[in-house]
Coordinates of C-alpha atoms and ligand atoms in Angstrom, one line a residue:
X1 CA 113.9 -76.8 -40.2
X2 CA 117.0 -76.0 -41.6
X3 CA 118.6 -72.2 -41.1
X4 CA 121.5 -70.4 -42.6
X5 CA 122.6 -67.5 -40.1
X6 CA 124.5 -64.6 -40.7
X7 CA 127.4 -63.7 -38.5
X8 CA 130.4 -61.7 -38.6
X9 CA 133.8 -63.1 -37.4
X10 CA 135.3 -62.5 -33.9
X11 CA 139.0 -62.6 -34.8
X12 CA 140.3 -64.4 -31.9
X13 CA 139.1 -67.5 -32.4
X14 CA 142.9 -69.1 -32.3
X15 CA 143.4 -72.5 -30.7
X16 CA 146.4 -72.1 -27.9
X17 CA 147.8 -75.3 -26.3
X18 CA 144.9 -77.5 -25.9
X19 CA 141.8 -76.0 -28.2
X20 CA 140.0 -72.8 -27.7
X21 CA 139.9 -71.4 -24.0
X22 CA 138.2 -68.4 -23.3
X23 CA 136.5 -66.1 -20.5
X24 CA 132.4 -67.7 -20.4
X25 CA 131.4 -64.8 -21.1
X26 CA 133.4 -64.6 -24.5
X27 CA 131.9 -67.7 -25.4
X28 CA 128.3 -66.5 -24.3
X29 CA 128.5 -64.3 -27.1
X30 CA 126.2 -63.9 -29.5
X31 CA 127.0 -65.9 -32.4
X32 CA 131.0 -66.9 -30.8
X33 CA 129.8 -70.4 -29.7
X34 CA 128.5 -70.8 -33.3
X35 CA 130.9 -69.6 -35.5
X36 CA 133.8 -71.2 -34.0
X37 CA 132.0 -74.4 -34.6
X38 CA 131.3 -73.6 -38.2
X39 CA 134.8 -72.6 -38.9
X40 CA 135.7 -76.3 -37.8
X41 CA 132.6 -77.8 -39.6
X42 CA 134.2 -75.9 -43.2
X43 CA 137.5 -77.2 -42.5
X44 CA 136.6 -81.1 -41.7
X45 CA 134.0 -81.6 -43.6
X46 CA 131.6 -83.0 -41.2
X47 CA 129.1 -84.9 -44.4
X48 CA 128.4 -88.5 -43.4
X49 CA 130.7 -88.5 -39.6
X50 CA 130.3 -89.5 -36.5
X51 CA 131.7 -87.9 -33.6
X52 CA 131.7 -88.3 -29.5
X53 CA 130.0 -85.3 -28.0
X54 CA 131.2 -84.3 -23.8
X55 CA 132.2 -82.3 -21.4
X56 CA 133.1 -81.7 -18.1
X57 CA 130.1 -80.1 -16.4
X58 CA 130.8 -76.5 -16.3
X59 CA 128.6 -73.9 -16.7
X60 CA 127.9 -73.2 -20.4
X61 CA 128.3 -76.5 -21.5
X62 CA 124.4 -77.8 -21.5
X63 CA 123.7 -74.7 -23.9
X64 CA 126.9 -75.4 -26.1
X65 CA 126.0 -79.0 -26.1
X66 CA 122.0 -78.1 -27.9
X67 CA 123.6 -76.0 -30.2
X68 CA 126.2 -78.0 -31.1
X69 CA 123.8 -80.7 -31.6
X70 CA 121.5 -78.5 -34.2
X71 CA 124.8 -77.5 -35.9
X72 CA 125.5 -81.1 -36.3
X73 CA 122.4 -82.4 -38.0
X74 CA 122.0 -79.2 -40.6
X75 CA 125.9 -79.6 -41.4
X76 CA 125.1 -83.3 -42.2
X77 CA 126.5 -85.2 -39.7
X78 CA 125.2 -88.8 -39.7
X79 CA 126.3 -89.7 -35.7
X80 CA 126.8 -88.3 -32.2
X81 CA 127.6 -90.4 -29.0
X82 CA 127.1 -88.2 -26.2
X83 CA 127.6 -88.9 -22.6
X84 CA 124.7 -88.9 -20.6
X85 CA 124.0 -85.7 -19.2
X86 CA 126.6 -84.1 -21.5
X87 CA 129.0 -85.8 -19.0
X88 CA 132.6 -87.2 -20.8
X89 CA 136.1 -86.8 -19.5
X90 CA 138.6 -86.3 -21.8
X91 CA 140.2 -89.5 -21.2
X92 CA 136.8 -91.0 -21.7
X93 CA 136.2 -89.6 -25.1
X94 CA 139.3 -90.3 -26.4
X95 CA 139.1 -93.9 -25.5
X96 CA 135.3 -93.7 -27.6
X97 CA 136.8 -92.0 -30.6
X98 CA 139.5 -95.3 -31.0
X99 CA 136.7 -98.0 -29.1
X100 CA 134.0 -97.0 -31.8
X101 CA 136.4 -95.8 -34.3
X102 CA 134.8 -92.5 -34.9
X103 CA 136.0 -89.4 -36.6
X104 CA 137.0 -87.2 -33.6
X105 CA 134.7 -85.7 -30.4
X106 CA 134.4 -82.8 -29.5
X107 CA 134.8 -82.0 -25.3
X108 CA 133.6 -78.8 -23.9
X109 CA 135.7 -77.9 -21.4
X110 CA 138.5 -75.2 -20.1
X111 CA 140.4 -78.2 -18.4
X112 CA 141.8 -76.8 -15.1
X113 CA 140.5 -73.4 -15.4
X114 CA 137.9 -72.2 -13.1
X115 CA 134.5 -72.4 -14.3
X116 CA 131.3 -70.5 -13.4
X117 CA 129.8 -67.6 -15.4
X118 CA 132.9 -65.3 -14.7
X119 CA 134.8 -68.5 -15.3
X120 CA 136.8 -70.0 -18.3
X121 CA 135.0 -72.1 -21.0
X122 CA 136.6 -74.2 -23.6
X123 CA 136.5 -76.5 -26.6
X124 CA 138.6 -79.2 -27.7
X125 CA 138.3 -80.8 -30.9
X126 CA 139.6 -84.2 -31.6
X127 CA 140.5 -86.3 -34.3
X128 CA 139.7 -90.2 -35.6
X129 CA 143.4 -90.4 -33.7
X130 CA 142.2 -89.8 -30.3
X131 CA 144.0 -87.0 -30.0
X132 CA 143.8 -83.4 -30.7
X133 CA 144.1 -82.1 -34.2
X134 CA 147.3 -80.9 -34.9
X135 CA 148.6 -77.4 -35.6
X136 CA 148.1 -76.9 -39.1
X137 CA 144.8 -78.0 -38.5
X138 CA 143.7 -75.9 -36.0
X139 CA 145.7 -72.7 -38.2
X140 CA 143.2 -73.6 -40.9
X141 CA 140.1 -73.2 -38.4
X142 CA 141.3 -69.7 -37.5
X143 CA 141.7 -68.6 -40.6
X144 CA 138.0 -69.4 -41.4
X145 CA 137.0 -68.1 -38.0
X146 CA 137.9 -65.1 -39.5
X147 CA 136.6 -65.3 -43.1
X148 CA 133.1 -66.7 -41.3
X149 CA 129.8 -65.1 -42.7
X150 CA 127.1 -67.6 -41.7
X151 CA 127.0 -70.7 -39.9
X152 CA 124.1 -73.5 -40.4
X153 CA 121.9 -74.8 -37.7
X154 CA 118.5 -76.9 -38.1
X155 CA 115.5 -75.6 -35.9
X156 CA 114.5 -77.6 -33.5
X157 CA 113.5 -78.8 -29.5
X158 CA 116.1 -79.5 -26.8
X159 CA 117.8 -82.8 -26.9
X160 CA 116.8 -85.5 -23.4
X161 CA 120.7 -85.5 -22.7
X162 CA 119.2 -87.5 -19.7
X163 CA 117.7 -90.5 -21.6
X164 CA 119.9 -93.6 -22.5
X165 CA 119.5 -95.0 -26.0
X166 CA 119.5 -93.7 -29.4
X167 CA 117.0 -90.8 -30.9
X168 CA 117.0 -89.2 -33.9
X169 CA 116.8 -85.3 -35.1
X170 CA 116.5 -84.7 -39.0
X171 CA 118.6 -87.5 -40.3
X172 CA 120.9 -87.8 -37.5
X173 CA 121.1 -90.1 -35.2
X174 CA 122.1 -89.6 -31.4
X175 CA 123.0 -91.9 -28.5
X176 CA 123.3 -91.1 -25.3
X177 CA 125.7 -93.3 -23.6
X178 CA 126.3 -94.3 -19.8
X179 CA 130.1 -92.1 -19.8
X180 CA 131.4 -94.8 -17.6
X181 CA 131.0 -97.9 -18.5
X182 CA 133.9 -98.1 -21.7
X183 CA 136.4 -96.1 -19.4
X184 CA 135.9 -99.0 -16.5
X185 CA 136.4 -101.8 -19.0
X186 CA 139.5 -99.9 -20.2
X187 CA 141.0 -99.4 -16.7
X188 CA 140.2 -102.9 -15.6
X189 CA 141.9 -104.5 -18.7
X190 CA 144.8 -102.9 -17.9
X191 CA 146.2 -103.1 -14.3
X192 CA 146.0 -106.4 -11.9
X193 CA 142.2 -105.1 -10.3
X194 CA 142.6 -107.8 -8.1
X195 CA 145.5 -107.2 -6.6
X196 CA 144.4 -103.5 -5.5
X197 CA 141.5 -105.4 -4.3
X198 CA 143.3 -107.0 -1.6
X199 CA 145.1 -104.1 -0.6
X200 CA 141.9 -102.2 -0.3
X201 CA 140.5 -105.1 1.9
X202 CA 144.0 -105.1 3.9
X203 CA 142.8 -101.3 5.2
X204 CA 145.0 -99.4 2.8
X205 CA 143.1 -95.7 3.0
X206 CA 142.8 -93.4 0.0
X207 CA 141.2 -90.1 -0.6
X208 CA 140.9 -89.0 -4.1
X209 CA 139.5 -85.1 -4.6
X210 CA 137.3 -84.8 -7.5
X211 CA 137.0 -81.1 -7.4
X212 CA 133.6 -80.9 -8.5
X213 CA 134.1 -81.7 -11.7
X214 CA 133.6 -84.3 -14.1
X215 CA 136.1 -87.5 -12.4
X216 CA 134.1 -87.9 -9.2
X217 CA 131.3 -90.5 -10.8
X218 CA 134.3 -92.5 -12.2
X219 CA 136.2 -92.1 -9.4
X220 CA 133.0 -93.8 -7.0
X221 CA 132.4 -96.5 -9.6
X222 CA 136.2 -97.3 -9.8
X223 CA 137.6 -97.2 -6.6
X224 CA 135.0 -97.2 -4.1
X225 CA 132.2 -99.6 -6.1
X226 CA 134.9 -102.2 -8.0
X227 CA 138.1 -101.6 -6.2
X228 CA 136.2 -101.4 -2.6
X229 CA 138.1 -98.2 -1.5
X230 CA 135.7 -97.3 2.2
X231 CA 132.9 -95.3 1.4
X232 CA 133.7 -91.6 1.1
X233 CA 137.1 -92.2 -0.1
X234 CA 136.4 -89.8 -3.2
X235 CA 135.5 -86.1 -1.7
X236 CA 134.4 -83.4 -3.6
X237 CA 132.3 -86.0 -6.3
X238 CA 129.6 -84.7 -8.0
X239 CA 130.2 -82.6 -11.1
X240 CA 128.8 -78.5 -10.2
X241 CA 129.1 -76.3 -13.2
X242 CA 131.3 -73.9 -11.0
X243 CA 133.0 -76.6 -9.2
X244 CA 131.3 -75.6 -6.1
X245 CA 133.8 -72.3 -6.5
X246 CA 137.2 -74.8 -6.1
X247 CA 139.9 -73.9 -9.2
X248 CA 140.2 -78.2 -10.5
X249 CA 143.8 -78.0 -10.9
X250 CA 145.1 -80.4 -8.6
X251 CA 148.5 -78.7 -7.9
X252 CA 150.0 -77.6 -4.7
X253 CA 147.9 -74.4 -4.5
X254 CA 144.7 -75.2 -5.7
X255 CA 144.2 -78.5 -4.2
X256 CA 144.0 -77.0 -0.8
X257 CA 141.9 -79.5 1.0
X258 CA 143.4 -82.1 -0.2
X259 CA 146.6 -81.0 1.2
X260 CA 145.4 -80.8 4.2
X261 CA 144.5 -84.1 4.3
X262 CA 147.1 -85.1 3.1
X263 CA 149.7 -83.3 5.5
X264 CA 147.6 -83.7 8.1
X265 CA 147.1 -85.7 11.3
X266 CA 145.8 -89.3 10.6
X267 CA 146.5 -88.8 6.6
X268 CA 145.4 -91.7 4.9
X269 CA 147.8 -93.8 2.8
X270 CA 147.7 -92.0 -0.5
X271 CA 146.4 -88.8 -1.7
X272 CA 145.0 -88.0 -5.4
X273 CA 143.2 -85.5 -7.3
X274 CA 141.9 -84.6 -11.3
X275 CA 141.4 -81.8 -13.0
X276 CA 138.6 -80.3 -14.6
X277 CA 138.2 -82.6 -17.6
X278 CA 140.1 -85.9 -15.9
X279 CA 143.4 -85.5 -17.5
X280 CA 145.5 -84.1 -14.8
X281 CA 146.3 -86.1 -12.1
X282 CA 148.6 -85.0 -8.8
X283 CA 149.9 -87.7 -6.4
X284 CA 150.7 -87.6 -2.2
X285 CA 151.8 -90.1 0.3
X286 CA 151.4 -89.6 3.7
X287 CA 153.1 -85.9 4.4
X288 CA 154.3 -86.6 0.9
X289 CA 154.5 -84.7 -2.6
X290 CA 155.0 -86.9 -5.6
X291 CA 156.2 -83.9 -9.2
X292 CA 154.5 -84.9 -12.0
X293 CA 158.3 -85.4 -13.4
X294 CA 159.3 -87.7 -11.0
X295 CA 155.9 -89.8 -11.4
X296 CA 156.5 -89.9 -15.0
X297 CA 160.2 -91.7 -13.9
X298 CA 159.1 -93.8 -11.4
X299 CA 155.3 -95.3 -13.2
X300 CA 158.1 -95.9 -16.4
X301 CA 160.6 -97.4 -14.1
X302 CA 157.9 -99.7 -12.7
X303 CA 156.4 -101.1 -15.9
X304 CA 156.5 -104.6 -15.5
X305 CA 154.7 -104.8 -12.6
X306 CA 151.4 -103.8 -14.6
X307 CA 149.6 -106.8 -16.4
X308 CA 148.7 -104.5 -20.0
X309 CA 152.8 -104.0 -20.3
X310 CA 154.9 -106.3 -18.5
X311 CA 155.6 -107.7 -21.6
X312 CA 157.8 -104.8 -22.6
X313 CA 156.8 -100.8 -23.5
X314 CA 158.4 -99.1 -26.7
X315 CA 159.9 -95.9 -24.8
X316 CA 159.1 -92.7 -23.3
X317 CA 158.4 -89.3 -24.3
X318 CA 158.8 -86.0 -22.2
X319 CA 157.7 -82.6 -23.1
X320 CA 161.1 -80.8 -23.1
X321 CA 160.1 -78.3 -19.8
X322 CA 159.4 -81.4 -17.9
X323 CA 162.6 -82.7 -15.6
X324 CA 164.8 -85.2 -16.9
X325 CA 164.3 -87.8 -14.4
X326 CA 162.6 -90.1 -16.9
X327 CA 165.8 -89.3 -19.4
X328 CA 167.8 -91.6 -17.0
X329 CA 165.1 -94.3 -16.6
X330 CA 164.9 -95.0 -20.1
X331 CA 168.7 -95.0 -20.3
X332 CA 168.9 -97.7 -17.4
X333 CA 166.4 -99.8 -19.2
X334 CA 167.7 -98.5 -22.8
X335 CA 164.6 -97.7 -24.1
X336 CA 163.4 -95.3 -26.6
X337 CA 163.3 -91.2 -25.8
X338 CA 162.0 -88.6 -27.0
X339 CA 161.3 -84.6 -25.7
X340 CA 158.7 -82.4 -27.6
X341 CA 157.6 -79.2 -27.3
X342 CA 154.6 -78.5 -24.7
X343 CA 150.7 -80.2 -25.4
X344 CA 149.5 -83.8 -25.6
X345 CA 149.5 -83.7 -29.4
X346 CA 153.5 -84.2 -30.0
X347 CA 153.1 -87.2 -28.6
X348 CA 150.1 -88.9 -30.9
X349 CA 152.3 -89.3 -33.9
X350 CA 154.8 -90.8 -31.8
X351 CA 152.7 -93.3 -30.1
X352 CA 151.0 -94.1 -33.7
X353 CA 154.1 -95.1 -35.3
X354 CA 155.1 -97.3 -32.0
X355 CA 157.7 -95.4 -30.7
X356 CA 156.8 -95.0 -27.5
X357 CA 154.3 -96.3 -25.0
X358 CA 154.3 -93.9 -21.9
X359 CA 154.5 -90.0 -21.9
X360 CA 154.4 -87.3 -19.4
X361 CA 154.3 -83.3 -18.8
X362 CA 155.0 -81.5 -15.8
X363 CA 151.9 -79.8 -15.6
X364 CA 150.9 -83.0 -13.9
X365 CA 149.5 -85.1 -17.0
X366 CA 151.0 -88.3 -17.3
X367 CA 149.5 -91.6 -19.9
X368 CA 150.2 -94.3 -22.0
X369 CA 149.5 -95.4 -25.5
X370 CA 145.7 -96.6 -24.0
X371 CA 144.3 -93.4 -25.5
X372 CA 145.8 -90.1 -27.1
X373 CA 145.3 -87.8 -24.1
X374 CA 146.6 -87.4 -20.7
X375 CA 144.5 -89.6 -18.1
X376 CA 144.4 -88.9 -14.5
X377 CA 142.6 -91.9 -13.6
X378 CA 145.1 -94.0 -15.3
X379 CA 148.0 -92.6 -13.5
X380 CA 146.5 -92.9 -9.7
X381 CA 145.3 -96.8 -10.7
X382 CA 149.3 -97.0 -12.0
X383 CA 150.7 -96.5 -7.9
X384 CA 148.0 -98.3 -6.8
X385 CA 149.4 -101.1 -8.7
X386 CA 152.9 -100.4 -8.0
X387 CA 152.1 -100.2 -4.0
X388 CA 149.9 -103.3 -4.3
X389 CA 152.8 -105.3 -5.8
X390 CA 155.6 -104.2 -3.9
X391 CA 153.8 -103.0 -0.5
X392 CA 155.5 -100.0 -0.3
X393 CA 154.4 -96.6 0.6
X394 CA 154.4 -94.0 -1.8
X395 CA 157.3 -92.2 0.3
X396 CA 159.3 -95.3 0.0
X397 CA 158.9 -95.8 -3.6
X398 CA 159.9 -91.9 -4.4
X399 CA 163.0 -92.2 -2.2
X400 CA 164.3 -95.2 -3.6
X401 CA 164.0 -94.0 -6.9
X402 CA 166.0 -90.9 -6.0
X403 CA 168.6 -93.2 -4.3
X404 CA 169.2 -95.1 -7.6
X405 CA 168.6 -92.1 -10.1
X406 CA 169.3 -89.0 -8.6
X407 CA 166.9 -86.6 -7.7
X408 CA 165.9 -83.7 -9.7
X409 CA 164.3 -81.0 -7.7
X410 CA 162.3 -79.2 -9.6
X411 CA 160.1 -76.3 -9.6
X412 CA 158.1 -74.2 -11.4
X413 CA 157.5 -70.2 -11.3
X414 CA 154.2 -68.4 -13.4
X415 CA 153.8 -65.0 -14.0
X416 CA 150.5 -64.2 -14.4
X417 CA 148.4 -61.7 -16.2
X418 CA 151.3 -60.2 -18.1
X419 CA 150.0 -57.8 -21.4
X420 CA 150.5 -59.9 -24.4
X421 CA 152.8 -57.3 -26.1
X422 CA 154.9 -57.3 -22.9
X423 CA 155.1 -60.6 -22.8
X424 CA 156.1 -61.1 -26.0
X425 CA 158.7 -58.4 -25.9
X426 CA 160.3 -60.3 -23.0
X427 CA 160.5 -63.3 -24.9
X428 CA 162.2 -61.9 -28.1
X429 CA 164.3 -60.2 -26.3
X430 CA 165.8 -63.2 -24.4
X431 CA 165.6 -64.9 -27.9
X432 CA 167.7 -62.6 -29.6
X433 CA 170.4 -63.4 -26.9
X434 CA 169.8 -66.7 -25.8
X435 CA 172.5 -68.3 -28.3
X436 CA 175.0 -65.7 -26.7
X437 CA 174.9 -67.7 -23.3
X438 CA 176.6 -70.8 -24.8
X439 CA 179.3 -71.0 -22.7
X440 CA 179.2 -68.3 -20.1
X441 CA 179.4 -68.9 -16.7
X442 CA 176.5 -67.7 -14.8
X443 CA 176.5 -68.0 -11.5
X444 CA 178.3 -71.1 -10.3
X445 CA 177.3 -72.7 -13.5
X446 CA 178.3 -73.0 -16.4
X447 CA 175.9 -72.9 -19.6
X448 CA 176.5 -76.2 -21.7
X449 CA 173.5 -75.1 -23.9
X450 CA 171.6 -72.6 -24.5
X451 CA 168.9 -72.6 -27.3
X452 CA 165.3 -72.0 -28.6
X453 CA 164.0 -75.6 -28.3
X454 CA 163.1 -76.4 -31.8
X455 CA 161.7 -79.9 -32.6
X456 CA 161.4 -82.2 -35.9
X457 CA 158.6 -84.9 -35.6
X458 CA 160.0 -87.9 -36.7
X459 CA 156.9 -88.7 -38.5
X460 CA 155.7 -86.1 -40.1
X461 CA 159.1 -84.0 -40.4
X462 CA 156.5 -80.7 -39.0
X463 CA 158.7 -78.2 -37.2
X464 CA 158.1 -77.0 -34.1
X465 CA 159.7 -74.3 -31.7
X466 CA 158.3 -74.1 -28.0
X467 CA 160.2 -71.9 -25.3
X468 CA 164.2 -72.0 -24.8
X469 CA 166.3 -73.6 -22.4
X470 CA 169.7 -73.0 -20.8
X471 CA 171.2 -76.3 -20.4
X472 CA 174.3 -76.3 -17.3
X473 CA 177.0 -78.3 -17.0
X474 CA 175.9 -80.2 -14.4
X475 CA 172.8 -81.4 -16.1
X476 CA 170.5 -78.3 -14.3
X477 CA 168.1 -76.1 -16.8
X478 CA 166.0 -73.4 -16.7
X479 CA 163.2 -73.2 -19.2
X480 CA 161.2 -70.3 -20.2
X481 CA 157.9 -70.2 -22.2
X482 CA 154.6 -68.4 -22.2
X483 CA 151.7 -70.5 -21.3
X484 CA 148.9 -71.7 -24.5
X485 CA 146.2 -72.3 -21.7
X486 CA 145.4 -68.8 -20.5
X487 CA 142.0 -67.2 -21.3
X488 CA 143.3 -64.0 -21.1
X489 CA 146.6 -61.8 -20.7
X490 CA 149.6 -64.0 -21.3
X491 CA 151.6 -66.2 -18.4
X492 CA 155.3 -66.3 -18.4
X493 CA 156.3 -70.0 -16.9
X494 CA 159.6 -70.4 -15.6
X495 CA 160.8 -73.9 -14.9
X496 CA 163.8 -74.4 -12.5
X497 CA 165.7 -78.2 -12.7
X498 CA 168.7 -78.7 -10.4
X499 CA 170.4 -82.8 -10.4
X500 CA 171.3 -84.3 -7.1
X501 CA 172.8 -87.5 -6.6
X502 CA 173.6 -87.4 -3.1
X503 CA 171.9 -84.3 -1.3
X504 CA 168.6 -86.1 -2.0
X505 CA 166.6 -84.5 1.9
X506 CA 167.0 -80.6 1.2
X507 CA 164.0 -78.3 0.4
X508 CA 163.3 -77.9 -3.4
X509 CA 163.1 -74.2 -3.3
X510 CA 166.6 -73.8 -1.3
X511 CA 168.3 -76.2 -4.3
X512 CA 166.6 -73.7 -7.3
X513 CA 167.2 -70.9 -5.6
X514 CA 170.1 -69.5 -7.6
X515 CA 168.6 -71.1 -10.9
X516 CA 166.0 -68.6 -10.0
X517 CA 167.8 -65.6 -9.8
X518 CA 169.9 -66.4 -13.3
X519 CA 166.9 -66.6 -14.4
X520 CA 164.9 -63.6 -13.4
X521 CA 168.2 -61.5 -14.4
X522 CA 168.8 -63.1 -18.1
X523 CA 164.9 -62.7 -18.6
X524 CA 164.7 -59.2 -17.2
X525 CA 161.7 -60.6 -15.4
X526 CA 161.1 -58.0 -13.2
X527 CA 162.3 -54.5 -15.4
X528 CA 160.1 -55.6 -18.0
X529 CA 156.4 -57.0 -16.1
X530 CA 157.2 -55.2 -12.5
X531 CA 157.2 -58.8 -11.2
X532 CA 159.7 -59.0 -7.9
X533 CA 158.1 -62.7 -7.6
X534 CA 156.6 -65.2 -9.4
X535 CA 152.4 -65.6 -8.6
X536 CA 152.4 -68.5 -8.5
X537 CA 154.7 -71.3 -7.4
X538 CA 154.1 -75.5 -7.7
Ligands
LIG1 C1 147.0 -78.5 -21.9 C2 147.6 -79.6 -22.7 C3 148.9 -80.1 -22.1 C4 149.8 -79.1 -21.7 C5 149.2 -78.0 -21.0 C6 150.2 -76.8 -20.9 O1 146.6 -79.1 -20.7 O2 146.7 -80.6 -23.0 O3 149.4 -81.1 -23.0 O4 150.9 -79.5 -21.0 O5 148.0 -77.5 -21.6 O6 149.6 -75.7 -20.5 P1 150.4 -74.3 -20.7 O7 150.6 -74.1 -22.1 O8 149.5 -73.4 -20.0 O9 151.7 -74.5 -20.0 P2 145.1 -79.2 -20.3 O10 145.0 -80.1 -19.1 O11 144.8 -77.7 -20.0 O12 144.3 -79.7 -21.4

């Protein structure tokens, strides 16, 4: 049976950097859930479409799932493909949106926010591009999040998410697919399996933390089932809707265990962890910490040694807080380069129109034109290719590339739980007098450029301003820009870049120290949130 509810509107229903992320409890809600999904439903026109339904396992998202499921069938959908068990990673669902050439998915999750009931819950909403929906599409959903009067839902028993195979409710179909299968085919069409193979056999040791969230069965199938990685090699496997109370953001705080590991005695070879969702990927050697900036570098220095582009890759893309490392990689091998502002979505357009072929963030997402998202998975399978072709430890490969690039230590600093109006006080403030920097001497540097970071897609012309920088002399930056992931409150993130080219062994925090200080001073950091320090530091 088919019902039209009356609602009211929530108001803050606005997509930040990567969908709608929210407290669980805001989404729990009566009616939130509901009419967030409506307000999409009146935007896209959902008559007639097929979509690709997941998530990552946290709490909330077997409820979100049936009612998203009812919503679908009374707004006239004609198709979902839902991983079983609600289960899809966001690299997964991305790769089914362009496989099966649907019109966009849908993936419940709050990426590497915790989850749980006091948790975060999200929703990203994709497009027949793979990636997310742009800007002014996501604008347009807020504005009828908060026009909504009544959303439509057909009446009806819980879906078997458990059941392989296609059903039907009303006139819609469903199938429930293994979430798996596509993203192994993917992977193993893409780098030389065979070769890890062998280097597996050859007692190369691995562990790879899933963090209780949605990588871990992919992670067993891929590297312990196919690649032959020992049994036990992934920790932390099985999906728990509050990731068994770890935070998945596989970073140098959260990813405490692994780190351990990692810098412990007997550390195995190589080190790796996801996030939430499968996106995020972080990278260790032995007693070894690989940025996300300097992965992006070395995975685009090291292309030809993977079979899916050793015939050549168009060029590279950055998101402009990210180090420049890879700036220098592309101009050894002259290849296209480009820096957008922060989120996965600048780089779809420029993927489409074949301008580049690898991208990267320092929030420790790195991928390639494969899909349109981020892909951890990808990027851990990327080294193990590298290391299996050139038997080199993951140390060795990280200090030769500093040796023939320079190093750029880099660091980042977040201020947490600032009030918004604070925060956005501080950040009009420094915008007012950013410009004035240009050629001051602060410090021992001197400022080269200083600038809001404004950027023009080259495809669509859409403008696009995200942060400032102050640009040095000497090549070092500091970036400032409030975070589009937080559920609440606002984050101030600070990112610290300082070139070396021959002081490549000193600690990262002693090379940004003075960076920092410029930076809490021409911020007003701590007169304006009380902040002496940063909260958090990767
Ligand atoms: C999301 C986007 C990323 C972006 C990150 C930035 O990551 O997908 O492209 O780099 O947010 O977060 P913030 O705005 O907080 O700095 P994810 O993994 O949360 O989807």
């Amino acid at each position: 049976m088919f019902e039209v509810v009356k609602t009211t509107p929530y108001n803050d229903q606005k997509m930040g950097t990567a969908g709608l992320r929210k407290k669980s409890k805001v989404v729990m809600q009566q009616n939130y859930f509901e009419n967030f999904l409506q307000s999409i439903f009146n935007v896209i026109n959902p008559q007639g479409k097929t979509f690709v339904v997941g998530g990552d396992g946290r709490f909330y998202n077997d409820i979100a799932i049936q009612k998203l499921i009812k919503m679908a069938v009374a707004n006239g959908v004609k198709k979902l493909i839902i991983g079983q068990k609600g289960y899809l990673s966001t690299p997964a669902s991305s790769n089914l949106i362009l496989k099966r050439h649907t019109d966009g998915a849908f993936v419940l999750t709050a990426s590497h926010n915790p989850g749980g009931e006091n948790g975060d819950f999200g929703i990203k909403y994709a497009t027949e591009t793979g990636g997310q929906c742009s800007g002014a599409v996501s604008d347009k959903i807020y504005e009828q999040s908060k026009q909504i009067s009544e959303y439509k839902i057909y009446t009806a028993d819980d879906i078997n998410l458990e059941k392989l195979g296609t059903q039907k409710l009303g006139d819609m179909e469903i199938e429930i697919i293994n979430p798996i299968n596509d993203y192994v085919e993917m992977m193993a069409g893409i780098f030389d399996f065979d070769a890890i193979k062998k280097l597996f056999a050859n007692g190369f040791t691995v562990v790879f933390d899933a963090m209780n969230a949605v990588t871990g069965p992919y992670a067993i199938e891929i590297f312990e089932n196919i690649l032959g990685a020992k049994k036990g090699s992934v920790k932390n496997a099985i999906p728990m809707k509050d990731f068994g109370g770890l935070h998945p953001d596989p970073n140098l705080v959260y990813a405490k265990e692994l780190l351990a590991t990692m810098f412990g005695d007997n550390a195995p070879d190589f080190g790796a962890a996801n996030d939430g969702d499968g996106d995020r990927n972080m990278i260790l050697g032995k007693k070894f910490f690989v940025t996300p900036s300097d992965s992006l570098a070395i995975l685009t220095d090291h292309y030809n040694l993977i079979p899916a582009y050793k015939n050549g890759i168009y060029g590279v893309a950055k998101s402009m807080a990210t180090s420049t490392a890879v700036e220098r990689v592309a101009k050894k091998h002259n290849i296209g380069y480009y820096e957008v502002p922060t989120g996965w979505k600048y780089f779809v357009n420029l993927m489409d129109s074949k301008r580049i072929t690898f991208c990267g963030e320092e929030s420790f997402g790195t991928g390639s034109s494969h899909i349109r998202e981020k892909d951890g998975i990808w990027a851990i399978l990327f080294w193990l290719n590298i290391i299996a072709a050139t038997g080199k430890s993951v140390e060795q490969i990280t200090r030769e590339h500093w040796a023939k690039y320079g190093r750029s230590y880099y660091m980042r600093f977040d201020f947490d739980g600032i009030a918004t109006d604070v925060a956005n006080e501080l950040m009009k403030n420094l915008e007012n007098k950013i410009s004035s920097l240009n050629g001051k001497t602060l410090g021992s540097f001197k400022v080269a450029l200083a600038e809001v970071f404004t950027y023009k897609d080259p495809v669509d012309f859409s403008e696009t301003t995200n942060g400032m920088r102050i640009v040095m002399d000497d090549g070092s930056r500091i970036v400032f820009r409030l975070s589009g992931t937080s559920s609440s409150g606002a984050t101030l993130r600070v990112y610290l870049e300082k070139i070396e080219h021959n002081n490549l062994d000193a600690q990262s925090r002693d090379m940004v120290d003075e960076l920092l200080k410029i930076a809490m001073d021409v911020a007003e950091i701590e007169n304006r949130t009380g902040k002496k320090e940063a909260d958090l530091t990767t």
